[in-house]
Amino acid sequence: MAECPFCDIIQGNLEASVIYEDDLVMAIVPLHAPYPESALVFPKQHIDHFTDLPKDLAMHVMSVGFDLSKKIMNKYQPGRMGMGVHGYGVPHAHFNVFPQNHPMDVVFRKMAYIKDGEVRFGFKNLPVPSREKMDEIARILRGSVLIPNER
């Protein structure tokens, strides 16, 4: 397996601001996100494609993401919440949970830039929040994350 930052986080070899963790999944504040009040939920088992997850694990990942989206909405009050799997970036299945304050936030408009006359997307224009800021967001969201099936 090639290097995987999510596996490194799970193994404790890479620092992360953890929001939620159980035996199957972990949720963190992402390092690169259009809004720092976002989350990534991923299985602890290294599986590249989300569609290769066993159905019960995929449902658990999405359930934790749903609970986090409600928490983000309540604490930060964005216009809407976005959730989804785009399948690129880190070769480890993950579910994105992000606030939306503009209709184009679903395509991460803050990641768009023009190069050679073409619209491109990347992290180069995104500020990276401090570890302290990410830890603060994780603490706030960790406070009352609903556990799946305890609604």
XYZ file of C-alpha atoms in Angstrom:
151
model
C 0.000 0.000 0.000
C 1.259 3.495 -0.835
C 1.598 6.042 1.933
C -1.793 7.000 3.342
C -2.172 10.015 5.632
C -5.427 8.650 7.109
C -3.724 5.371 8.038
C -0.875 7.407 9.560
C -3.417 9.365 11.626
C -5.154 6.165 12.773
C -1.788 4.670 13.800
C -0.834 7.847 15.682
C 2.037 8.698 13.333
C 0.493 11.931 12.042
C -1.121 14.687 14.087
C -4.844 15.352 13.644
C -7.669 17.145 15.413
C -9.959 14.222 16.188
C -13.672 14.926 16.542
C -14.965 11.381 16.903
C -13.551 7.877 17.061
C -14.923 4.401 17.608
C -13.751 0.894 16.698
C -14.672 1.348 13.021
C -14.320 5.008 12.051
C -12.566 8.252 12.831
C -13.681 11.837 12.155
C -11.208 14.717 11.991
C -11.063 18.410 11.176
C -9.499 18.455 7.684
C -6.232 20.247 7.101
C -7.369 21.637 3.730
C -10.988 22.769 3.600
C -12.757 25.844 2.254
C -14.185 26.351 5.744
C -12.367 25.099 8.852
C -15.671 24.022 10.426
C -15.664 20.920 8.219
C -15.126 17.231 8.932
C -13.789 14.120 7.243
C -15.124 10.742 8.337
C -13.238 7.639 7.255
C -13.105 3.950 8.132
C -10.129 2.706 10.106
C -9.739 -0.124 7.633
C -7.804 1.028 4.569
C -10.150 0.748 1.606
C -9.486 3.032 -1.364
C -12.917 3.325 -2.980
C -16.024 4.247 -0.985
C -18.055 1.859 -3.138
C -15.834 -1.017 -1.959
C -16.841 -0.525 1.683
C -19.154 -3.150 3.146
C -22.637 -1.630 3.199
C -22.912 -1.575 6.999
C -19.565 0.241 7.300
C -20.526 2.763 4.598
C -23.790 3.423 6.441
C -21.908 3.908 9.711
C -19.487 6.383 8.086
C -22.426 8.337 6.651
C -24.361 8.185 9.923
C -21.446 9.694 11.849
C -21.144 12.327 9.091
C -24.854 13.102 9.374
C -24.549 13.567 13.133
C -21.557 15.859 12.636
C -23.430 17.899 10.021
C -26.188 18.571 12.564
C -23.592 19.593 15.137
C -21.829 21.925 12.690
C -25.172 23.446 11.666
C -26.165 24.053 15.294
C -22.812 25.511 16.376
C -21.785 27.544 13.323
C -25.128 28.181 11.553
C -24.027 28.079 7.916
C -26.654 28.534 5.211
C -26.682 24.790 4.500
C -24.631 21.668 5.059
C -23.019 19.682 2.273
C -22.013 16.037 2.464
C -20.500 13.756 -0.086
C -17.845 11.501 -1.501
C -15.866 12.784 -4.464
C -13.366 9.950 -4.543
C -10.141 11.865 -5.138
C -7.433 13.361 -2.977
C -6.459 10.746 -0.417
C -6.616 7.114 -1.644
C -8.624 6.036 1.417
C -12.436 6.103 1.392
C -13.718 9.201 3.167
C -16.924 11.182 3.592
C -16.784 14.974 3.450
C -18.998 17.093 5.713
C -18.818 20.825 5.050
C -20.739 24.045 5.644
C -22.126 25.863 2.624
C -22.611 29.612 2.573
C -22.774 30.015 -1.200
C -24.360 27.873 -3.961
C -20.906 27.169 -5.437
C -19.505 25.841 -2.160
C -20.580 22.365 -3.253
C -17.697 22.496 -5.739
C -15.466 24.283 -3.239
C -15.396 27.608 -5.088
C -12.594 28.752 -2.787
C -10.393 26.096 -4.387
C -10.897 27.456 -7.913
C -8.232 29.472 -9.694
C -7.335 30.344 -13.277
C -4.142 29.039 -14.860
C -3.333 29.265 -18.556
C -6.904 30.360 -19.262
C -8.443 27.297 -17.588
C -10.329 26.946 -14.327
C -8.397 24.655 -12.004
C -9.023 23.447 -8.485
C -6.430 22.973 -5.772
C -5.361 23.778 -2.252
C -2.936 26.594 -3.158
C -5.330 29.446 -2.281
C -6.749 27.874 0.866
C -5.402 29.090 4.167
C -4.370 26.277 6.488
C -5.854 26.885 9.938
C -3.543 26.638 12.913
C -3.453 23.404 14.897
C -4.959 25.388 17.788
C -7.931 26.453 15.623
C -8.489 22.892 14.370
C -8.240 21.516 17.922
C -10.765 24.113 19.105
C -13.224 23.095 16.372
C -12.691 19.421 17.241
C -13.364 20.128 20.945
C -16.560 22.019 20.136
C -17.852 19.329 17.787
C -16.758 16.492 20.054
C -18.874 17.940 22.851
C -22.178 16.419 21.857
C -21.750 14.309 18.743
C -24.683 11.954 18.520
C -23.778 8.297 18.525
C -25.508 6.406 15.693
C -28.733 4.701 16.779
C -29.008 6.839 19.928
C -31.300 9.489 18.474
